[in-house]
mmCIF file of C-alpha atoms and ligand atoms in Angstrom:
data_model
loop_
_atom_site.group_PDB
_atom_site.id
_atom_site.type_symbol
_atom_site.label_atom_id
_atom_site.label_comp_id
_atom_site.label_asym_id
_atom_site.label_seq_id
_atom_site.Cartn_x
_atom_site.Cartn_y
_atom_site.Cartn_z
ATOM 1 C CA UNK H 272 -36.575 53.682 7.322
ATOM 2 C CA UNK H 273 -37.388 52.203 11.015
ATOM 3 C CA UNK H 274 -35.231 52.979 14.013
ATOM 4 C CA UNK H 275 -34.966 50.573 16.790
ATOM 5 C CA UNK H 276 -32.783 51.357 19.947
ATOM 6 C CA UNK H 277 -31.256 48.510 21.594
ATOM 7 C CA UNK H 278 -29.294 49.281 24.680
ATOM 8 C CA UNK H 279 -26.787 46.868 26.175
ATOM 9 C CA UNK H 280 -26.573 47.092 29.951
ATOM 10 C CA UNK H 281 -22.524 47.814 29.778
ATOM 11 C CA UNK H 282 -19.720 48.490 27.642
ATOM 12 C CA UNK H 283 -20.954 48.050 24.125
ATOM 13 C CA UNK H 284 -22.996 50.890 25.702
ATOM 14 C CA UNK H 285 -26.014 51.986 23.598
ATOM 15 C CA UNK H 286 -26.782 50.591 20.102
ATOM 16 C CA UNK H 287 -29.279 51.981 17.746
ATOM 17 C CA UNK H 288 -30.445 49.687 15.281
ATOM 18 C CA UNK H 289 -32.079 51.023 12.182
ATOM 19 C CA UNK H 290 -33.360 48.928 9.579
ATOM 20 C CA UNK H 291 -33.468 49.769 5.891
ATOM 21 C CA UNK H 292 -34.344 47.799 2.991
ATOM 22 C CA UNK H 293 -32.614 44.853 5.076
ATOM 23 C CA UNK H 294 -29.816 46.902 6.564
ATOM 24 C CA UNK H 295 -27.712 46.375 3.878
ATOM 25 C CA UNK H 296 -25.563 49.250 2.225
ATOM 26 C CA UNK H 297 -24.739 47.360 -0.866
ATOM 27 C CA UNK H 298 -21.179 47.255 -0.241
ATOM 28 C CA UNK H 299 -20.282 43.857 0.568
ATOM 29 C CA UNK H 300 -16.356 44.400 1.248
ATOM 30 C CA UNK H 301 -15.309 43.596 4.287
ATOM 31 C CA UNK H 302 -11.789 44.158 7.213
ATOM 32 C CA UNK H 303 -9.952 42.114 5.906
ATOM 33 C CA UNK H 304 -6.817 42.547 8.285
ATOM 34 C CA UNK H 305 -4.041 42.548 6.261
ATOM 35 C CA UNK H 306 -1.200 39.831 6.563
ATOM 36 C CA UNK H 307 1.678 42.044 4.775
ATOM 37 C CA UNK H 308 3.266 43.258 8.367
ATOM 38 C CA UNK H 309 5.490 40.800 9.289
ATOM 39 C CA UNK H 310 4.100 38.842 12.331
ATOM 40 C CA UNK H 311 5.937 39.488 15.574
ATOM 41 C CA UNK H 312 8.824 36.475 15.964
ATOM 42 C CA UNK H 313 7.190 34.065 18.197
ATOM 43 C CA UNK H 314 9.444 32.157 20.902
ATOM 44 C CA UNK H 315 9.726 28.457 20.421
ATOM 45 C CA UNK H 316 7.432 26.216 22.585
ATOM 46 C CA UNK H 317 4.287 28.752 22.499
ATOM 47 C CA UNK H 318 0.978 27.775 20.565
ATOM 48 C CA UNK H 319 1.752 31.000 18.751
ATOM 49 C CA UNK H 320 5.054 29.815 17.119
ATOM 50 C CA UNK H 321 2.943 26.750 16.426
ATOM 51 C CA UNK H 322 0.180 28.233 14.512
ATOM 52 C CA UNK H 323 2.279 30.551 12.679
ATOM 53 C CA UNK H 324 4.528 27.923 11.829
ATOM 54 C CA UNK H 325 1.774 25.475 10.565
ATOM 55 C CA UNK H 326 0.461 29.061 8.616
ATOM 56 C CA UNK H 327 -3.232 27.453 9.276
ATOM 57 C CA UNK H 328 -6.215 28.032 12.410
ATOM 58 C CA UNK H 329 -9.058 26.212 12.869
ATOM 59 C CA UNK H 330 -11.624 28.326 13.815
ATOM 60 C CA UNK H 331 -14.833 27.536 15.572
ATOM 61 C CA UNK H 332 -17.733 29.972 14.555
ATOM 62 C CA UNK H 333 -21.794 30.159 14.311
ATOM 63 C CA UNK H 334 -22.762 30.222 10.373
ATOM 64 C CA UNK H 335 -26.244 30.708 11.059
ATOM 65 C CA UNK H 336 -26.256 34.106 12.704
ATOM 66 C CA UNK H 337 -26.365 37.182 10.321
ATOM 67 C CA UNK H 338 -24.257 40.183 11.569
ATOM 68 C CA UNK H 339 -21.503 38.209 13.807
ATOM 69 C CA UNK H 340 -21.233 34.752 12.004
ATOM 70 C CA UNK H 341 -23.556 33.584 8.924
ATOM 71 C CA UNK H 342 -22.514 31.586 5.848
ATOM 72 C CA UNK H 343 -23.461 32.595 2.322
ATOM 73 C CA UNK H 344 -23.617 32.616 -1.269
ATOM 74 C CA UNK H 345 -19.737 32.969 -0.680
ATOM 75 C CA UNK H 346 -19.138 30.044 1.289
ATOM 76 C CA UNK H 347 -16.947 31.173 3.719
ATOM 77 C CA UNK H 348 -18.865 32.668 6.932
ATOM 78 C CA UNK H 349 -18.609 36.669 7.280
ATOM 79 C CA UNK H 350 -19.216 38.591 10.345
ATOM 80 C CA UNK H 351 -18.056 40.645 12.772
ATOM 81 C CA UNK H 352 -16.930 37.220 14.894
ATOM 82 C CA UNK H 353 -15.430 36.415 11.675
ATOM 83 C CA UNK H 354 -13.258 39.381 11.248
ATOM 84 C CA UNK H 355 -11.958 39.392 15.008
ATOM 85 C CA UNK H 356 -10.754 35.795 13.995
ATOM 86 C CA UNK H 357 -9.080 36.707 11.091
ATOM 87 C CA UNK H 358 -7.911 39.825 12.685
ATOM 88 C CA UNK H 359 -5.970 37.345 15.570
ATOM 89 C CA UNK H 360 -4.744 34.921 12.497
ATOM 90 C CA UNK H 361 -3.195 37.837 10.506
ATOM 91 C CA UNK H 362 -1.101 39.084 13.752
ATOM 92 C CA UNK H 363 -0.135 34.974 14.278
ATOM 93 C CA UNK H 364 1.039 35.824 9.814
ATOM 94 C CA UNK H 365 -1.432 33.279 8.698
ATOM 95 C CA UNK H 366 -3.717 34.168 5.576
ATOM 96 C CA UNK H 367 -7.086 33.868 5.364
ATOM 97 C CA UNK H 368 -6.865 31.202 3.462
ATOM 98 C CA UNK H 369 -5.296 29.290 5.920
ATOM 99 C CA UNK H 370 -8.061 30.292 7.828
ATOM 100 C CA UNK H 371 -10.138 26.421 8.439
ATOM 101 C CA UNK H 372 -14.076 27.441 9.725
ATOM 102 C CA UNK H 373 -15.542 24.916 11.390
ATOM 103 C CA UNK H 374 -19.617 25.380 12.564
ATOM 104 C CA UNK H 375 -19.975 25.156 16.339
ATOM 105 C CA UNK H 376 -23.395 25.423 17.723
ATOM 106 C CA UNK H 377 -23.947 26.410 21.188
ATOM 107 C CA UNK H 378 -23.726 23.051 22.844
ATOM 108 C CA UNK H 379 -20.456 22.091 21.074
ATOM 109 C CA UNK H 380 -18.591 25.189 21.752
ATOM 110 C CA UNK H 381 -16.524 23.286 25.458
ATOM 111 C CA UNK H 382 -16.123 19.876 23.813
ATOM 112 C CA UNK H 383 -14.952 21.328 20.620
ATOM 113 C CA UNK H 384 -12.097 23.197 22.137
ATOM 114 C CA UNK H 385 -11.611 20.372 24.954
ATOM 115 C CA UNK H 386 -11.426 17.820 22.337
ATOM 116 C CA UNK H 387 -8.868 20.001 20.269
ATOM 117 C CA UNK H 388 -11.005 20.045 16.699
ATOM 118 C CA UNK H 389 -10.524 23.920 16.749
ATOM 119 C CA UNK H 390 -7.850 26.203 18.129
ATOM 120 C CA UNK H 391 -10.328 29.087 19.067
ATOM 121 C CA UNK H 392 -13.801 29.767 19.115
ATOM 122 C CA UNK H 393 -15.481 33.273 18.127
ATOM 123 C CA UNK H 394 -18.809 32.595 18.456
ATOM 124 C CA UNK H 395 -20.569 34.588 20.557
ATOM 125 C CA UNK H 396 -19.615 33.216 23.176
ATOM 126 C CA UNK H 397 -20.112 34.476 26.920
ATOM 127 C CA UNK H 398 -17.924 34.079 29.284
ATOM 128 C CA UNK H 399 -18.974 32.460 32.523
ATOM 129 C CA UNK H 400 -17.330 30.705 35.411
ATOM 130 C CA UNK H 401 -19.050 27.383 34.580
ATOM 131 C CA UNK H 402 -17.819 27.304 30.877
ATOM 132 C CA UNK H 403 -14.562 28.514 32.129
ATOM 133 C CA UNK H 404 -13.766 25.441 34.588
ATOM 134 C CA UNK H 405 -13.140 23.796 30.783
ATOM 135 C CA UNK H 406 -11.996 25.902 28.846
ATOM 136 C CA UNK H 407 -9.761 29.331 29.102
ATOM 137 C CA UNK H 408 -11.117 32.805 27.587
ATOM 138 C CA UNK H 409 -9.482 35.954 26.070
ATOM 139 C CA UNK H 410 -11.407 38.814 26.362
ATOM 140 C CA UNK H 411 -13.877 40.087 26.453
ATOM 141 C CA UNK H 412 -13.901 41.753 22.763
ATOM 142 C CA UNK H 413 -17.782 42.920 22.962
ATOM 143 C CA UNK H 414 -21.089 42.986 25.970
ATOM 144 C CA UNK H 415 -24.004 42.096 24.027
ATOM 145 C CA UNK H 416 -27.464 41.856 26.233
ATOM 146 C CA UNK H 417 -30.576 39.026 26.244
ATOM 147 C CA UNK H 418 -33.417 40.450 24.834
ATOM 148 C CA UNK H 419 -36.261 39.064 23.551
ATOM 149 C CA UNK H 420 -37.616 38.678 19.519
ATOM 150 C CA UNK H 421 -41.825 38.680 19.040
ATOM 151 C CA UNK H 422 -43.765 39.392 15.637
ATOM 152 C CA UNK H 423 -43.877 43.007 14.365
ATOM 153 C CA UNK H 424 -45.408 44.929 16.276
ATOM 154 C CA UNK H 425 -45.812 42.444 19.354
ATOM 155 C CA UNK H 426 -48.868 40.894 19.195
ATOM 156 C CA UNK H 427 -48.536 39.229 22.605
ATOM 157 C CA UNK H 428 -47.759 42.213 24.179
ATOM 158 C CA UNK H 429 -44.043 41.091 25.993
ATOM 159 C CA UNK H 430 -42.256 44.016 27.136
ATOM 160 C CA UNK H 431 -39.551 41.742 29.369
ATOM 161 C CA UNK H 432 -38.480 38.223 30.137
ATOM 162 C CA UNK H 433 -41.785 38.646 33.115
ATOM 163 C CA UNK H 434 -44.138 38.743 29.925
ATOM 164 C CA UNK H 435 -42.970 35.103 29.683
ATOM 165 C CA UNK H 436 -44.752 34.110 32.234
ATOM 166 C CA UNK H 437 -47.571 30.985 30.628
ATOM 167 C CA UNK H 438 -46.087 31.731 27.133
ATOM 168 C CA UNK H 439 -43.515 29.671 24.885
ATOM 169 C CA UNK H 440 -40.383 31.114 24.663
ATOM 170 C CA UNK H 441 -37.427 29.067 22.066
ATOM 171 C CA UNK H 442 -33.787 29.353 22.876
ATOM 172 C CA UNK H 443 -30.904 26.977 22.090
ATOM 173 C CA UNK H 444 -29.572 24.026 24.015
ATOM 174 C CA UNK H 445 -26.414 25.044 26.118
ATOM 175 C CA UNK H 446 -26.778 29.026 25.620
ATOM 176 C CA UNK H 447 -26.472 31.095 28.737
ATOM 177 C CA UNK H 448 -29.821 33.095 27.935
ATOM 178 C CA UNK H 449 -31.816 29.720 28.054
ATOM 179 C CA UNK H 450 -29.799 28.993 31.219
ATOM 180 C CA UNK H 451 -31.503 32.223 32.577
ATOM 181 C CA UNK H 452 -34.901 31.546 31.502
ATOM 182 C CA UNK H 453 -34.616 28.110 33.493
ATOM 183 C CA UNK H 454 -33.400 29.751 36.626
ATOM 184 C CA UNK H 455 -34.740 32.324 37.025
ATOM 185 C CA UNK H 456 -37.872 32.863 34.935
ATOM 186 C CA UNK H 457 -39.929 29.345 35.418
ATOM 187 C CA UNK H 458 -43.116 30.274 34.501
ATOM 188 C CA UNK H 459 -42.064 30.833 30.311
ATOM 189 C CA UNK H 460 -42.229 27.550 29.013
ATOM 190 C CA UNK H 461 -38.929 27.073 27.170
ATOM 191 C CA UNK H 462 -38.555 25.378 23.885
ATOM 192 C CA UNK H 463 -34.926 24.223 23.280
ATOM 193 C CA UNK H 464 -33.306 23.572 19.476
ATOM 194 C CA UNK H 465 -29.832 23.779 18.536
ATOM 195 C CA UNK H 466 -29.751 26.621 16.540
ATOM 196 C CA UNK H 467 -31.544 29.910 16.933
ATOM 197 C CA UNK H 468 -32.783 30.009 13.226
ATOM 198 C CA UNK H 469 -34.630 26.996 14.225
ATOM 199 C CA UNK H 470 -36.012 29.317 16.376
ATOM 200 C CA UNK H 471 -36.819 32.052 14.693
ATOM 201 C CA UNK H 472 -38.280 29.948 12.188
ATOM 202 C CA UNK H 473 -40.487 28.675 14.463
ATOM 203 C CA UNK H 474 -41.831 32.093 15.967
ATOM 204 C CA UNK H 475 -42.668 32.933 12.104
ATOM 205 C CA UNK H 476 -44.731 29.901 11.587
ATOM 206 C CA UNK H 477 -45.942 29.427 15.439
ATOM 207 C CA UNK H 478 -44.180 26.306 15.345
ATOM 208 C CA UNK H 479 -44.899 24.546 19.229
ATOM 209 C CA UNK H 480 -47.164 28.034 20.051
ATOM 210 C CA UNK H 481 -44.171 29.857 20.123
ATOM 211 C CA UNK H 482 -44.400 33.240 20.684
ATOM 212 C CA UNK H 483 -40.820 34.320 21.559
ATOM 213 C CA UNK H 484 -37.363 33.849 20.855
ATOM 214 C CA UNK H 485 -34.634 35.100 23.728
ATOM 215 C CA UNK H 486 -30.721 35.322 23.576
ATOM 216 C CA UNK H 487 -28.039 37.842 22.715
ATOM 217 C CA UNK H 488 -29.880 41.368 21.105
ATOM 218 C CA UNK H 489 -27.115 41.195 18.157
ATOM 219 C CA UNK H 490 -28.412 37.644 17.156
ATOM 220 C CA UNK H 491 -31.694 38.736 17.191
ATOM 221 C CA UNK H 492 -30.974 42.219 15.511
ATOM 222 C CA UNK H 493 -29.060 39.956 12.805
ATOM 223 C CA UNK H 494 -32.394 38.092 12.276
ATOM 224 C CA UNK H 495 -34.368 41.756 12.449
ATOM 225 C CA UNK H 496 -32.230 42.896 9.953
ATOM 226 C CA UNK H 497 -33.470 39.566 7.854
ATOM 227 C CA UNK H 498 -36.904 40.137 7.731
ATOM 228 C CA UNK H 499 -37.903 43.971 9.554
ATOM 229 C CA UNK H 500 -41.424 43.163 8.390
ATOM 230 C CA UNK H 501 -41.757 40.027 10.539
ATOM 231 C CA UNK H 502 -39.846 40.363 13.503
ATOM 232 C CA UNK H 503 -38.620 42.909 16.613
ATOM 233 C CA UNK H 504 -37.289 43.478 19.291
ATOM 234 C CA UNK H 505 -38.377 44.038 22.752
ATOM 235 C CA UNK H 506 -35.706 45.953 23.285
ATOM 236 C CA UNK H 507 -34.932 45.823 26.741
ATOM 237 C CA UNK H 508 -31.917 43.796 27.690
ATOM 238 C CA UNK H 509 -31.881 41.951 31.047
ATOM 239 C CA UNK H 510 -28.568 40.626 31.234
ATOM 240 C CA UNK H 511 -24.692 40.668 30.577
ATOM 241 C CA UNK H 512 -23.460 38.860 27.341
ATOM 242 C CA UNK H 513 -19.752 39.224 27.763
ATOM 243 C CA UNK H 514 -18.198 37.547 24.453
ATOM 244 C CA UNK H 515 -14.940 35.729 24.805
ATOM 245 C CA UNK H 516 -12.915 34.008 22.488
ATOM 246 C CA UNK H 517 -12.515 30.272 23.779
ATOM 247 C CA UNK H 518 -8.930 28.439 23.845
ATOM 248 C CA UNK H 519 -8.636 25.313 25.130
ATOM 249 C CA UNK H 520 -7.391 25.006 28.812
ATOM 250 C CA UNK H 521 -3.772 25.995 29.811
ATOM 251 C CA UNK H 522 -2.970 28.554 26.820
ATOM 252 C CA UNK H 523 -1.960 31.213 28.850
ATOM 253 C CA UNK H 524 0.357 32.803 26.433
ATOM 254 C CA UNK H 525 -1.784 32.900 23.551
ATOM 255 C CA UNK H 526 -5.222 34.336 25.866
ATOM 256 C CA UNK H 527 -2.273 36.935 26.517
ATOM 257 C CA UNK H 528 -1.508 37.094 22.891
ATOM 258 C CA UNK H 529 -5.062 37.614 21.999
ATOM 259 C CA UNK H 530 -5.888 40.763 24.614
ATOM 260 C CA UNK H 531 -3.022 42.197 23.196
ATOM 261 C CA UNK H 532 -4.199 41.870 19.756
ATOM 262 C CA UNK H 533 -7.663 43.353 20.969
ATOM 263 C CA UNK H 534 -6.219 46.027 22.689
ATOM 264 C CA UNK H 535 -4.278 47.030 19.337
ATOM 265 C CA UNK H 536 -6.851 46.762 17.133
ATOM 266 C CA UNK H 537 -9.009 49.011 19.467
ATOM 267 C CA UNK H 538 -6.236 51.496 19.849
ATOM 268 C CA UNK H 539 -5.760 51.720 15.941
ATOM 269 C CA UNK H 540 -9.120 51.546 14.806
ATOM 270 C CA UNK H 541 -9.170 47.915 13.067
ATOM 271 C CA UNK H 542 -11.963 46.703 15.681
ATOM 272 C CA UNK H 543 -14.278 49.598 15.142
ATOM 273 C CA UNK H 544 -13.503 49.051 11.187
ATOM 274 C CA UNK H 545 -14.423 45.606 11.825
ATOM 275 C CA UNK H 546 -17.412 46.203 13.726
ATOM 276 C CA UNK H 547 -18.745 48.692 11.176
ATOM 277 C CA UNK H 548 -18.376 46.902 8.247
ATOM 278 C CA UNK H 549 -20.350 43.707 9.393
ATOM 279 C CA UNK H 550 -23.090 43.851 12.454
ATOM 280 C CA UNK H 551 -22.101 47.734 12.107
ATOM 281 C CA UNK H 552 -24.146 48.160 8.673
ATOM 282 C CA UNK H 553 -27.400 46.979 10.753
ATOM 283 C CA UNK H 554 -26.396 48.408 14.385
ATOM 284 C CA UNK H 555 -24.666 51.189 15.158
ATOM 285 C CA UNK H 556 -22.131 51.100 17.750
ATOM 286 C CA UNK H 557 -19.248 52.954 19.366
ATOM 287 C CA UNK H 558 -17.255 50.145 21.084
ATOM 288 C CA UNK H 559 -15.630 50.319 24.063
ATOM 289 C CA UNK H 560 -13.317 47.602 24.485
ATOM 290 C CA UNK H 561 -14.219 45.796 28.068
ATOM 291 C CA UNK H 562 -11.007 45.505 30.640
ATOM 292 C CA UNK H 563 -9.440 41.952 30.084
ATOM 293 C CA UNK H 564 -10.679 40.089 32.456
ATOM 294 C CA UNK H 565 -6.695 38.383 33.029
ATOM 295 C CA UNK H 566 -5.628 34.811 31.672
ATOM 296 C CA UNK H 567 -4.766 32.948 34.784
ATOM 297 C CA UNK H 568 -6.092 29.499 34.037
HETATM 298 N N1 LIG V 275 -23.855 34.456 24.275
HETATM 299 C C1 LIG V 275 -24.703 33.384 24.659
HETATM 300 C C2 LIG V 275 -23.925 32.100 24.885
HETATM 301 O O1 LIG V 275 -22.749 32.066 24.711
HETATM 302 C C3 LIG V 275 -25.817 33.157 23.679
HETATM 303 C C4 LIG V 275 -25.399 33.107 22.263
HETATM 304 C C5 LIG V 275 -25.052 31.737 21.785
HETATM 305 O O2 LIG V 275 -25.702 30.776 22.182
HETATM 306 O O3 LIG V 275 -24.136 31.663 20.976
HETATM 307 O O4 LIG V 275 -24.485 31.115 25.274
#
């Protein structure tokens, strides 16, 4: 059994992260809100009476990070990004099998909800001023932190993003962490993909020289949790991560609709539930939901 601590600079507070025989706890069943309550009656005209007419969601997610969004053996992605989705479509009275995932990589995340192909995205997804010019956010639900992934036991000796400096660092096209590494950290040379297992994938085979991998600490805890025997953590987060869920523009009602959902399911447990039975099994965490940041568009 390793312990890691990972601390996040503000309300997801600290996280300990402990690795054991993959992080796993055998149990694979997940919060699956239930849909039996009846749904609140929605007033005609809203995006909620909509959706809950139509009983579907489109949902736009990562499947290719462990511990918030990763699709497996069964098909459907599972995470705790996931189960705040489903936890939004079973208050809306739509099943999770009307639940439709659809991938969304970094990049895609704006022109996916600007273009309409999903009706939210849960995906990680900070919320800035520069994303939110196209697109409206509920939330925040969860503050991860950048940090930085190396080898075990850190053969390069990077203790923060300054460690950078002269070294190859990979992060993914359109994230806000590779945003920061361009601003303000010039000297790392940055290698951009699309994904971040392209990334970590290319930090275990040295793919390009690189030495480094930098976003979110629960993406790169998820990939810890992979493979403890390849990878850590620095463990020093540099930055804010505040993770929205992503409407398209002018949904006031339904951002509304959303915190109020969050705020329930912190209030009754079903977030912490959520939490702890996905990215909870590999990091411990007490959340503290953030204050709503308001849904003026
Ligand atoms: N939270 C950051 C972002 O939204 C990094 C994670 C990601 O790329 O999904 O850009």
């Amino acid at each position: 059994m390793r312990a890691l601590r990972i601390t996040t600079l503000a309300a997801a507070a600290a996280l300990t992260l402990a690795a054991c025989g993959g992080g796993s706890d055998g149990g694979d069943d997940t919060a699956a809100p239930s849909t039996s309550e009846s749904p609140a009656a929605f007033a005609d005209g809203t995006r909620m009476k909509e959706l809950a007419d139509a009983g579907k969601i489109t949902v736009g997610t990562k499947f290719d990070q462990p511990l918030f969004g990763l699709k497996g053996l069964s098909g459907e992605p599972e995470g705790f990004d996931v189960e705040v989705a489903q936890l939004i479509a079973a208050k809306l009275g739509i099943p999770e099998d009307g639940i439709e995932y659809v991938e969304t990589v970094s990049s895609n995340r704006e022109p996916f909800l600007e273009q309409k192909q999903v009706d939210i995205v849960v995906a990680t997804y900070t919320i800035n001023d520069k994303r939110d010019e196209v697109v409206d956010f509920a939330g925040p639900y969860f503050v991860a932190g950048q940090d930085i992934l190396v080898k075990a036991d850190n053969p390069e000796g990077i203790e923060g993003p300054d460690g950078l400096a002269g070294k190859t660092v990979c992060s993914v096209s359109g994230s806000t962490p590779a945003g920061n590494i361009q601003q303000n950290y010039p000297e790392a040379k940055l290698v951009l993909f699309d994904t971040y297992t392209k990334c970590r994938d290319a930090l275990r085979d040295g793919t390009d020289g690189v030495v480094a991998v930098t976003t979110d600490n629960v993406i790169l805890s998820g990939y810890v949790s992979e493979s403890p025997d390849d990878f850590e953590l620095v463990g020093k987060t540099f930055r804010d991560e505040p993770y929205g869920i992503g409407l398209p523009e002018g949904q006031e009602e339904f951002c509304q609709f959303i915190n109020e959902v969050l705020q329930e399911a912190d209030e009754d447990g079903t977030l912490q539930k959520a939490f702890d039975d996905t990215a909870g099994k590999f990091i411990e965490s007490e959340l503290e939901l953030p204050e709503p940041r308001g849904c003026d568009s």
